[in-house]
Amino acid sequence: MIRKVLIANRGEIAIRIGHTLREMEIEAVAVFTDPDEHSLHVPAADAACHIESYLDAREIVRAAKEYGADAIHPGYGFLSESPSLSEECEKAGIIFIGPRPDTIRSMGDKLESKRMMKSAGVPVVPSWDGNPPASAYPVLVKAVGGGGGKGMRLVEKAEDLAEAMASASREASKAFNDSRVFVEKYIRRPRHIEFQILGDSHGNHIHVFERECSIQRRHQKIIEETPSTAMTLKLREEMGAAAVAAAKAVDYRGAGTVEFILDPIGSFYFLEMNTRLQVEHPVTEMTTGLDLVREQVLIAEGQRLSYRQADLHPVGHSMECRIYAEVPEENFRPSTGTIEIFEAPAGPGVRLDSGVGKNAVVSYHFDPLLAKLIVWASSREAAIERMKRALADFVLLGVRNNIEFLHRVISDPEFSSGKIDTGFLDRHPELFTVSTDVPVEALLVASLGGEKTVSGAHLPDVWTSGFWRNS
Ligand code: ADP
Ligand code: ADP
Ligand code: MG
């Protein structure tokens, strides 16, 4: 039995993990670095330990021992996909809430994972180490150790390959400390569809259905939903079986995600496997009633999955919007500042997983994800209406953010038709046009000490999103 867990993360995911631990009557220990001294995940836990870095596995394991934690939850990002934390836990006799180090290592390597999946009979996107044949173009240069959409380059012509590989390699070396890159066939107008999987330490593996994640910017998701509008019963059965085969191929333990790309004619290919809780896991929770963090804890305790594939029956439709401190109209540049007003939406079928509140300081130190707004409704149409309403109710002032942009995307007729793919935002430049009226709240915040100029094309550095109620 796990009695105390150190949460090796920050922000919304640290708080979300804490919610489940409290329900399970498990104590939570937070960790924080200097810039996070006043962050909400610190008082949310039962105890908190100052650390120098979220990326130092030894320091985190030392903190766990000092505070008497018997397990560590890595969250996502940071050390969640690095075998080091899992290894250090093993050495120290602490339970790592996640897969074994060898699984993390082989699935963190995009070439190795593809090799393993191919031999398990799972279809993979064709790829090459170096020069692909001329017929393969366009191609995508990818980082072997990549993640978060970083280190990718689209190459249309063979003559541009060498330069793209060199620049992707430099970016990968900085971001992942691994300069290796490879070349993959670029699938045009694909959908990103992934399957949640669960595996226990007794050899049971199931999938918990799909998530549609095709609305992306810079190869990173911003809106996710389940079920996917691309899904038929047959396709779900085929992709679900491939996801379970992928899980079995590595005797996966814990919660994981098998990512696929679906081409316009309905063929699907394995993209990668993420050996951790996914940012968008809440949509799966909303439609299945499972608490995936609870499942992770039970699996880590060595318990068996208490249900089989046939016992799971998702209900309704769920959608998530990622609320980022970024300016979509300015190429999604990250924004910083202090949150002056934070009025969260509520009401039937609305869930907010947030890492911030009033007075929170948003800095350049960390990923700009502030919160996730999740809705559930009986149908996709109703979920869209609910999401529109919840976004319109959301008042977040002091830091520029993407709330208004998300509202425009959700309101787009092509989005509501469900015929979406990863090129959606590129096809809709009009969604990036800001209305010229300066909203009332912007003026309010400007008077509270934000940026003073609020005229013409120069928008204040405090963007507002709750203005639909006034217009
Ligand atoms: P998800 O894959 O769960 O949909 P993202 O791709 O947005 O979510 O990644 C979640 C977080 O983890 C982001 O902060 C991202 O920058 C970070 N991340 C993902 N993969 C890696 C990686 N291989 N190395 C470092 N950070 C990563
Ligand atoms: P990361 O580890 O950064 O998440 P992925 O391999 O999962 O990298 O790819 C991220 C996104 O990039 C996908 O969701 C998809 O939109 C796009 N992508 C990746 N590979 C391909 C491909 N071969 N063809 C077209 N798009 C791709
Ligand atoms: Mg991915």
PDB file of C-alpha atoms in Angstrom, residues 96-339:
ATOM      1  CA  PHE A  96       7.986   4.866  -9.313  1.00  0.00           C
ATOM      2  CA  ILE A  97       4.405   5.478 -10.465  1.00  0.00           C
ATOM      3  CA  GLY A  98       5.057   4.627 -14.091  1.00  0.00           C
ATOM      4  CA  PRO A  99       6.629   1.980 -16.277  1.00  0.00           C
ATOM      5  CA  ARG A 100       9.965   0.212 -15.794  1.00  0.00           C
ATOM      6  CA  PRO A 101      13.151   2.073 -16.835  1.00  0.00           C
ATOM      7  CA  ASP A 102      13.745  -0.206 -19.849  1.00  0.00           C
ATOM      8  CA  THR A 103      10.246   0.543 -21.204  1.00  0.00           C
ATOM      9  CA  ILE A 104      10.811   4.285 -20.799  1.00  0.00           C
ATOM     10  CA  ARG A 105      14.197   4.020 -22.497  1.00  0.00           C
ATOM     11  CA  SER A 106      13.064   2.032 -25.523  1.00  0.00           C
ATOM     12  CA  MET A 107       9.828   4.010 -26.044  1.00  0.00           C
ATOM     13  CA  GLY A 108      11.654   7.340 -25.596  1.00  0.00           C
ATOM     14  CA  ASP A 109      13.734   6.488 -28.642  1.00  0.00           C
ATOM     15  CA  LYS A 110      11.508   7.023 -31.684  1.00  0.00           C
ATOM     16  CA  LEU A 111      13.616   4.674 -33.875  1.00  0.00           C
ATOM     17  CA  GLU A 112      13.822   1.868 -31.336  1.00  0.00           C
ATOM     18  CA  SER A 113      10.111   2.118 -30.515  1.00  0.00           C
ATOM     19  CA  LYS A 114       9.205   1.963 -34.205  1.00  0.00           C
ATOM     20  CA  ARG A 115      11.463  -1.057 -34.677  1.00  0.00           C
ATOM     21  CA  MET A 116       9.778  -2.854 -31.762  1.00  0.00           C
ATOM     22  CA  MET A 117       6.269  -1.973 -32.925  1.00  0.00           C
ATOM     23  CA  LYS A 118       6.997  -3.084 -36.463  1.00  0.00           C
ATOM     24  CA  SER A 119       8.130  -6.486 -35.242  1.00  0.00           C
ATOM     25  CA  ALA A 120       4.965  -6.698 -33.109  1.00  0.00           C
ATOM     26  CA  GLY A 121       2.918  -6.289 -36.288  1.00  0.00           C
ATOM     27  CA  VAL A 122       1.833  -2.695 -35.622  1.00  0.00           C
ATOM     28  CA  PRO A 123       1.876  -0.533 -38.790  1.00  0.00           C
ATOM     29  CA  VAL A 124       4.477   2.264 -38.564  1.00  0.00           C
ATOM     30  CA  VAL A 125       5.195   5.339 -40.718  1.00  0.00           C
ATOM     31  CA  PRO A 126       8.001   4.477 -43.207  1.00  0.00           C
ATOM     32  CA  SER A 127      11.309   6.045 -42.169  1.00  0.00           C
ATOM     33  CA  TRP A 128      15.000   6.240 -43.101  1.00  0.00           C
ATOM     34  CA  ASP A 129      18.245   6.969 -41.254  1.00  0.00           C
ATOM     35  CA  GLY A 130      19.557   9.293 -43.902  1.00  0.00           C
ATOM     36  CA  ASN A 131      18.678   9.754 -47.550  1.00  0.00           C
ATOM     37  CA  PRO A 132      15.155   8.655 -48.472  1.00  0.00           C
ATOM     38  CA  PRO A 133      14.369   7.729 -52.095  1.00  0.00           C
ATOM     39  CA  ALA A 134      13.181  10.619 -54.280  1.00  0.00           C
ATOM     40  CA  SER A 135       9.664   9.117 -54.342  1.00  0.00           C
ATOM     41  CA  ALA A 136       9.402   9.466 -50.545  1.00  0.00           C
ATOM     42  CA  TYR A 137       9.105  13.263 -50.533  1.00  0.00           C
ATOM     43  CA  PRO A 138       7.757  15.257 -48.773  1.00  0.00           C
ATOM     44  CA  VAL A 139       9.456  14.014 -45.600  1.00  0.00           C
ATOM     45  CA  LEU A 140       9.635  15.073 -41.984  1.00  0.00           C
ATOM     46  CA  VAL A 141      12.974  15.273 -40.174  1.00  0.00           C
ATOM     47  CA  LYS A 142      12.439  14.225 -36.554  1.00  0.00           C
ATOM     48  CA  ALA A 143      14.492  14.050 -33.378  1.00  0.00           C
ATOM     49  CA  VAL A 144      15.027  10.477 -32.154  1.00  0.00           C
ATOM     50  CA  GLY A 145      14.563  11.684 -28.573  1.00  0.00           C
ATOM     51  CA  GLY A 146      11.931  14.290 -29.432  1.00  0.00           C
ATOM     52  CA  GLY A 147       8.817  15.396 -27.586  1.00  0.00           C
ATOM     53  CA  GLY A 148       6.436  18.353 -27.255  1.00  0.00           C
ATOM     54  CA  GLY A 149       6.554  18.877 -31.048  1.00  0.00           C
ATOM     55  CA  LYS A 150      10.166  20.078 -30.934  1.00  0.00           C
ATOM     56  CA  GLY A 151      12.973  19.254 -33.369  1.00  0.00           C
ATOM     57  CA  MET A 152      10.828  18.643 -36.490  1.00  0.00           C
ATOM     58  CA  ARG A 153      11.369  19.965 -40.030  1.00  0.00           C
ATOM     59  CA  LEU A 154       9.170  19.462 -43.087  1.00  0.00           C
ATOM     60  CA  VAL A 155      11.290  18.939 -46.241  1.00  0.00           C
ATOM     61  CA  GLU A 156       9.662  19.136 -49.675  1.00  0.00           C
ATOM     62  CA  LYS A 157      12.748  18.637 -51.897  1.00  0.00           C
ATOM     63  CA  ALA A 158      15.836  16.411 -51.569  1.00  0.00           C
ATOM     64  CA  GLU A 159      18.199  19.380 -51.933  1.00  0.00           C
ATOM     65  CA  ASP A 160      16.864  20.889 -48.678  1.00  0.00           C
ATOM     66  CA  LEU A 161      17.345  17.733 -46.621  1.00  0.00           C
ATOM     67  CA  ALA A 162      20.930  18.201 -45.408  1.00  0.00           C
ATOM     68  CA  GLU A 163      20.288  21.667 -44.030  1.00  0.00           C
ATOM     69  CA  ALA A 164      17.023  20.608 -42.325  1.00  0.00           C
ATOM     70  CA  MET A 165      18.767  17.639 -40.702  1.00  0.00           C
ATOM     71  CA  ALA A 166      21.571  19.872 -39.426  1.00  0.00           C
ATOM     72  CA  SER A 167      19.225  22.448 -37.919  1.00  0.00           C
ATOM     73  CA  ALA A 168      16.864  19.831 -36.414  1.00  0.00           C
ATOM     74  CA  SER A 169      19.908  18.125 -34.946  1.00  0.00           C
ATOM     75  CA  ARG A 170      21.081  21.353 -33.299  1.00  0.00           C
ATOM     76  CA  GLU A 171      17.610  21.959 -31.841  1.00  0.00           C
ATOM     77  CA  ALA A 172      17.360  18.344 -30.619  1.00  0.00           C
ATOM     78  CA  SER A 173      20.757  18.529 -28.998  1.00  0.00           C
ATOM     79  CA  LYS A 174      19.698  21.602 -27.016  1.00  0.00           C
ATOM     80  CA  ALA A 175      16.197  20.383 -26.125  1.00  0.00           C
ATOM     81  CA  PHE A 176      16.794  16.675 -25.511  1.00  0.00           C
ATOM     82  CA  ASN A 177      20.569  16.394 -25.097  1.00  0.00           C
ATOM     83  CA  ASP A 178      20.437  13.944 -28.017  1.00  0.00           C
ATOM     84  CA  SER A 179      21.386  15.217 -31.470  1.00  0.00           C
ATOM     85  CA  ARG A 180      20.191  12.144 -33.412  1.00  0.00           C
ATOM     86  CA  VAL A 181      17.600  12.762 -36.117  1.00  0.00           C
ATOM     87  CA  PHE A 182      15.889  10.566 -38.703  1.00  0.00           C
ATOM     88  CA  VAL A 183      13.627  11.017 -41.697  1.00  0.00           C
ATOM     89  CA  GLU A 184       9.982   9.958 -41.841  1.00  0.00           C
ATOM     90  CA  LYS A 185       7.476   9.973 -44.674  1.00  0.00           C
ATOM     91  CA  TYR A 186       5.286  13.061 -44.278  1.00  0.00           C
ATOM     92  CA  ILE A 187       1.621  12.131 -44.298  1.00  0.00           C
ATOM     93  CA  ARG A 188      -0.519  14.882 -45.831  1.00  0.00           C
ATOM     94  CA  ARG A 189      -3.635  16.099 -44.042  1.00  0.00           C
ATOM     95  CA  PRO A 190      -3.531  13.439 -41.351  1.00  0.00           C
ATOM     96  CA  ARG A 191      -5.395  13.191 -38.112  1.00  0.00           C
ATOM     97  CA  HIS A 192      -3.583  12.584 -34.843  1.00  0.00           C
ATOM     98  CA  ILE A 193      -5.511   9.888 -33.023  1.00  0.00           C
ATOM     99  CA  GLU A 194      -4.154   8.266 -29.896  1.00  0.00           C
ATOM    100  CA  PHE A 195      -5.286   5.483 -27.610  1.00  0.00           C
ATOM    101  CA  GLN A 196      -5.063   5.495 -23.837  1.00  0.00           C
ATOM    102  CA  ILE A 197      -3.710   2.187 -22.579  1.00  0.00           C
ATOM    103  CA  LEU A 198      -3.449   0.598 -19.140  1.00  0.00           C
ATOM    104  CA  GLY A 199      -1.340  -2.372 -18.156  1.00  0.00           C
ATOM    105  CA  ASP A 200      -0.904  -4.014 -14.755  1.00  0.00           C
ATOM    106  CA  SER A 201       2.039  -6.034 -13.474  1.00  0.00           C
ATOM    107  CA  HIS A 202       0.133  -9.278 -14.061  1.00  0.00           C
ATOM    108  CA  GLY A 203       0.195  -9.113 -17.854  1.00  0.00           C
ATOM    109  CA  ASN A 204      -3.261  -7.550 -18.375  1.00  0.00           C
ATOM    110  CA  HIS A 205      -3.453  -4.824 -21.032  1.00  0.00           C
ATOM    111  CA  ILE A 206      -6.478  -2.867 -22.201  1.00  0.00           C
ATOM    112  CA  HIS A 207      -7.148   0.323 -24.113  1.00  0.00           C
ATOM    113  CA  VAL A 208      -9.397   3.091 -22.803  1.00  0.00           C
ATOM    114  CA  PHE A 209     -10.501   4.340 -26.227  1.00  0.00           C
ATOM    115  CA  GLU A 210      -9.235   7.114 -28.433  1.00  0.00           C
ATOM    116  CA  ARG A 211      -8.557  10.816 -28.220  1.00  0.00           C
ATOM    117  CA  GLU A 212      -8.676  13.026 -31.310  1.00  0.00           C
ATOM    118  CA  CYS A 213      -5.810  15.557 -31.103  1.00  0.00           C
ATOM    119  CA  SER A 214      -5.651  17.038 -34.602  1.00  0.00           C
ATOM    120  CA  ILE A 215      -6.013  20.697 -33.661  1.00  0.00           C
ATOM    121  CA  GLN A 216      -2.359  21.561 -33.208  1.00  0.00           C
ATOM    122  CA  ARG A 217       0.040  24.441 -33.456  1.00  0.00           C
ATOM    123  CA  ARG A 218       3.733  23.741 -34.073  1.00  0.00           C
ATOM    124  CA  HIS A 219       3.012  19.996 -33.932  1.00  0.00           C
ATOM    125  CA  GLN A 220       1.642  20.398 -30.410  1.00  0.00           C
ATOM    126  CA  LYS A 221      -1.989  19.836 -29.441  1.00  0.00           C
ATOM    127  CA  ILE A 222      -4.252  22.648 -28.259  1.00  0.00           C
ATOM    128  CA  ILE A 223      -7.738  21.084 -28.444  1.00  0.00           C
ATOM    129  CA  GLU A 224      -8.474  17.414 -27.810  1.00  0.00           C
ATOM    130  CA  GLU A 225     -11.676  15.418 -27.718  1.00  0.00           C
ATOM    131  CA  THR A 226     -13.177  11.980 -27.459  1.00  0.00           C
ATOM    132  CA  PRO A 227     -14.727  10.207 -29.305  1.00  0.00           C
ATOM    133  CA  SER A 228     -13.086  11.102 -32.619  1.00  0.00           C
ATOM    134  CA  THR A 229     -15.387  12.077 -35.481  1.00  0.00           C
ATOM    135  CA  ALA A 230     -13.191   9.893 -37.723  1.00  0.00           C
ATOM    136  CA  MET A 231     -14.024   6.754 -35.802  1.00  0.00           C
ATOM    137  CA  THR A 232     -16.178   3.886 -36.979  1.00  0.00           C
ATOM    138  CA  LEU A 233     -16.749   0.793 -34.859  1.00  0.00           C
ATOM    139  CA  LYS A 234     -14.456  -1.152 -37.186  1.00  0.00           C
ATOM    140  CA  LEU A 235     -11.637   1.411 -37.139  1.00  0.00           C
ATOM    141  CA  ARG A 236     -11.845   1.687 -33.357  1.00  0.00           C
ATOM    142  CA  GLU A 237     -11.588  -2.060 -33.069  1.00  0.00           C
ATOM    143  CA  GLU A 238      -8.544  -2.171 -35.397  1.00  0.00           C
ATOM    144  CA  MET A 239      -6.717   0.771 -33.838  1.00  0.00           C
ATOM    145  CA  GLY A 240      -7.598  -0.363 -30.322  1.00  0.00           C
ATOM    146  CA  ALA A 241      -6.205  -3.828 -31.096  1.00  0.00           C
ATOM    147  CA  ALA A 242      -2.996  -2.246 -32.449  1.00  0.00           C
ATOM    148  CA  ALA A 243      -2.680  -0.134 -29.291  1.00  0.00           C
ATOM    149  CA  VAL A 244      -3.095  -3.192 -27.072  1.00  0.00           C
ATOM    150  CA  ALA A 245      -0.553  -5.095 -29.225  1.00  0.00           C
ATOM    151  CA  ALA A 246       1.859  -2.185 -28.718  1.00  0.00           C
ATOM    152  CA  ALA A 247       1.306  -2.336 -24.945  1.00  0.00           C
ATOM    153  CA  LYS A 248       1.817  -6.106 -24.892  1.00  0.00           C
ATOM    154  CA  ALA A 249       4.985  -5.852 -27.013  1.00  0.00           C
ATOM    155  CA  VAL A 250       6.717  -4.076 -24.113  1.00  0.00           C
ATOM    156  CA  ASP A 251       4.650  -5.689 -21.333  1.00  0.00           C
ATOM    157  CA  TYR A 252       3.606  -2.152 -20.470  1.00  0.00           C
ATOM    158  CA  ARG A 253       2.928  -1.366 -16.831  1.00  0.00           C
ATOM    159  CA  GLY A 254       0.930   1.714 -15.877  1.00  0.00           C
ATOM    160  CA  ALA A 255      -0.941   4.300 -17.936  1.00  0.00           C
ATOM    161  CA  GLY A 256       0.458   5.125 -21.361  1.00  0.00           C
ATOM    162  CA  THR A 257      -0.545   6.490 -24.730  1.00  0.00           C
ATOM    163  CA  VAL A 258      -0.073   4.999 -28.159  1.00  0.00           C
ATOM    164  CA  GLU A 259      -0.100   7.770 -30.772  1.00  0.00           C
ATOM    165  CA  PHE A 260      -1.180   7.101 -34.343  1.00  0.00           C
ATOM    166  CA  ILE A 261      -1.468   9.124 -37.468  1.00  0.00           C
ATOM    167  CA  LEU A 262      -4.536   8.438 -39.623  1.00  0.00           C
ATOM    168  CA  ASP A 263      -4.285   9.347 -43.304  1.00  0.00           C
ATOM    169  CA  PRO A 264      -7.224  10.682 -45.341  1.00  0.00           C
ATOM    170  CA  ILE A 265      -7.943   7.255 -46.858  1.00  0.00           C
ATOM    171  CA  GLY A 266      -8.222   5.596 -43.463  1.00  0.00           C
ATOM    172  CA  SER A 267      -4.840   3.889 -43.052  1.00  0.00           C
ATOM    173  CA  PHE A 268      -3.250   4.365 -39.648  1.00  0.00           C
ATOM    174  CA  TYR A 269       0.368   4.228 -38.531  1.00  0.00           C
ATOM    175  CA  PHE A 270       2.087   4.111 -35.137  1.00  0.00           C
ATOM    176  CA  LEU A 271       3.791   7.435 -34.389  1.00  0.00           C
ATOM    177  CA  GLU A 272       5.179   7.017 -30.888  1.00  0.00           C
ATOM    178  CA  MET A 273       4.337   5.826 -27.427  1.00  0.00           C
ATOM    179  CA  ASN A 274       4.265   8.197 -24.447  1.00  0.00           C
ATOM    180  CA  THR A 275       5.130   6.355 -21.255  1.00  0.00           C
ATOM    181  CA  ARG A 276       3.314   8.697 -18.887  1.00  0.00           C
ATOM    182  CA  LEU A 277       0.071  10.460 -18.112  1.00  0.00           C
ATOM    183  CA  GLN A 278      -0.919  12.620 -21.080  1.00  0.00           C
ATOM    184  CA  VAL A 279      -1.844  16.318 -20.834  1.00  0.00           C
ATOM    185  CA  GLU A 280      -5.245  15.499 -22.386  1.00  0.00           C
ATOM    186  CA  HIS A 281      -6.057  12.502 -20.144  1.00  0.00           C
ATOM    187  CA  PRO A 282      -9.114  14.255 -18.604  1.00  0.00           C
ATOM    188  CA  VAL A 283     -11.297  13.780 -21.708  1.00  0.00           C
ATOM    189  CA  THR A 284     -10.901  10.024 -21.279  1.00  0.00           C
ATOM    190  CA  GLU A 285     -11.812  10.337 -17.601  1.00  0.00           C
ATOM    191  CA  MET A 286     -14.945  12.338 -18.422  1.00  0.00           C
ATOM    192  CA  THR A 287     -16.373   9.757 -20.837  1.00  0.00           C
ATOM    193  CA  THR A 288     -15.321   6.575 -19.007  1.00  0.00           C
ATOM    194  CA  GLY A 289     -15.672   7.567 -15.361  1.00  0.00           C
ATOM    195  CA  LEU A 290     -12.160   6.250 -14.649  1.00  0.00           C
ATOM    196  CA  ASP A 291      -9.694   8.319 -12.653  1.00  0.00           C
ATOM    197  CA  LEU A 292      -6.451   7.600 -14.508  1.00  0.00           C
ATOM    198  CA  VAL A 293      -4.214   8.831 -11.677  1.00  0.00           C
ATOM    199  CA  ARG A 294      -5.989   6.456  -9.310  1.00  0.00           C
ATOM    200  CA  GLU A 295      -5.453   3.642 -11.819  1.00  0.00           C
ATOM    201  CA  GLN A 296      -1.750   4.545 -11.964  1.00  0.00           C
ATOM    202  CA  VAL A 297      -1.457   4.364  -8.177  1.00  0.00           C
ATOM    203  CA  LEU A 298      -3.292   1.025  -7.943  1.00  0.00           C
ATOM    204  CA  ILE A 299      -1.122  -0.470 -10.707  1.00  0.00           C
ATOM    205  CA  ALA A 300       2.032   0.810  -8.985  1.00  0.00           C
ATOM    206  CA  GLU A 301       0.867  -0.929  -5.800  1.00  0.00           C
ATOM    207  CA  GLY A 302       0.839  -4.159  -7.797  1.00  0.00           C
ATOM    208  CA  GLN A 303      -2.938  -4.487  -7.959  1.00  0.00           C
ATOM    209  CA  ARG A 304      -4.723  -6.099 -10.894  1.00  0.00           C
ATOM    210  CA  LEU A 305      -6.935  -4.100 -13.239  1.00  0.00           C
ATOM    211  CA  SER A 306     -10.386  -4.609 -11.751  1.00  0.00           C
ATOM    212  CA  TYR A 307     -12.208  -4.612 -15.124  1.00  0.00           C
ATOM    213  CA  ARG A 308     -11.790  -6.009 -18.610  1.00  0.00           C
ATOM    214  CA  GLN A 309     -11.995  -4.382 -22.014  1.00  0.00           C
ATOM    215  CA  ALA A 310     -15.631  -5.408 -22.427  1.00  0.00           C
ATOM    216  CA  ASP A 311     -16.566  -3.726 -19.135  1.00  0.00           C
ATOM    217  CA  LEU A 312     -15.697  -0.237 -20.397  1.00  0.00           C
ATOM    218  CA  HIS A 313     -18.495   1.748 -22.028  1.00  0.00           C
ATOM    219  CA  PRO A 314     -17.724   5.401 -22.713  1.00  0.00           C
ATOM    220  CA  VAL A 315     -20.664   7.799 -22.496  1.00  0.00           C
ATOM    221  CA  GLY A 316     -21.149  11.159 -24.213  1.00  0.00           C
ATOM    222  CA  HIS A 317     -18.546  13.522 -25.587  1.00  0.00           C
ATOM    223  CA  SER A 318     -15.680  15.369 -23.925  1.00  0.00           C
ATOM    224  CA  MET A 319     -13.452  18.157 -25.161  1.00  0.00           C
ATOM    225  CA  GLU A 320     -10.409  19.918 -23.712  1.00  0.00           C
ATOM    226  CA  CYS A 321      -8.927  23.333 -24.501  1.00  0.00           C
ATOM    227  CA  ARG A 322      -5.374  24.037 -23.385  1.00  0.00           C
ATOM    228  CA  ILE A 323      -5.194  27.526 -21.899  1.00  0.00           C
ATOM    229  CA  TYR A 324      -1.722  28.883 -22.687  1.00  0.00           C
ATOM    230  CA  ALA A 325      -0.025  32.144 -21.736  1.00  0.00           C
ATOM    231  CA  GLU A 326       0.763  32.843 -25.358  1.00  0.00           C
ATOM    232  CA  VAL A 327      -0.295  35.192 -28.165  1.00  0.00           C
ATOM    233  CA  PRO A 328      -1.720  33.213 -31.113  1.00  0.00           C
ATOM    234  CA  GLU A 329      -1.889  36.404 -33.186  1.00  0.00           C
ATOM    235  CA  GLU A 330       1.871  36.835 -32.800  1.00  0.00           C
ATOM    236  CA  ASN A 331       2.992  33.393 -33.858  1.00  0.00           C
ATOM    237  CA  PHE A 332       2.043  31.950 -30.446  1.00  0.00           C
ATOM    238  CA  ARG A 333       4.822  33.759 -28.637  1.00  0.00           C
ATOM    239  CA  PRO A 334       4.757  33.034 -24.893  1.00  0.00           C
ATOM    240  CA  SER A 335       3.561  35.836 -22.642  1.00  0.00           C
ATOM    241  CA  THR A 336       4.477  36.640 -19.056  1.00  0.00           C
ATOM    242  CA  GLY A 337       3.103  38.763 -16.243  1.00  0.00           C
ATOM    243  CA  THR A 338       1.010  38.626 -13.101  1.00  0.00           C
ATOM    244  CA  ILE A 339      -2.567  37.361 -13.225  1.00  0.00           C
TER     245      ILE A 339
END
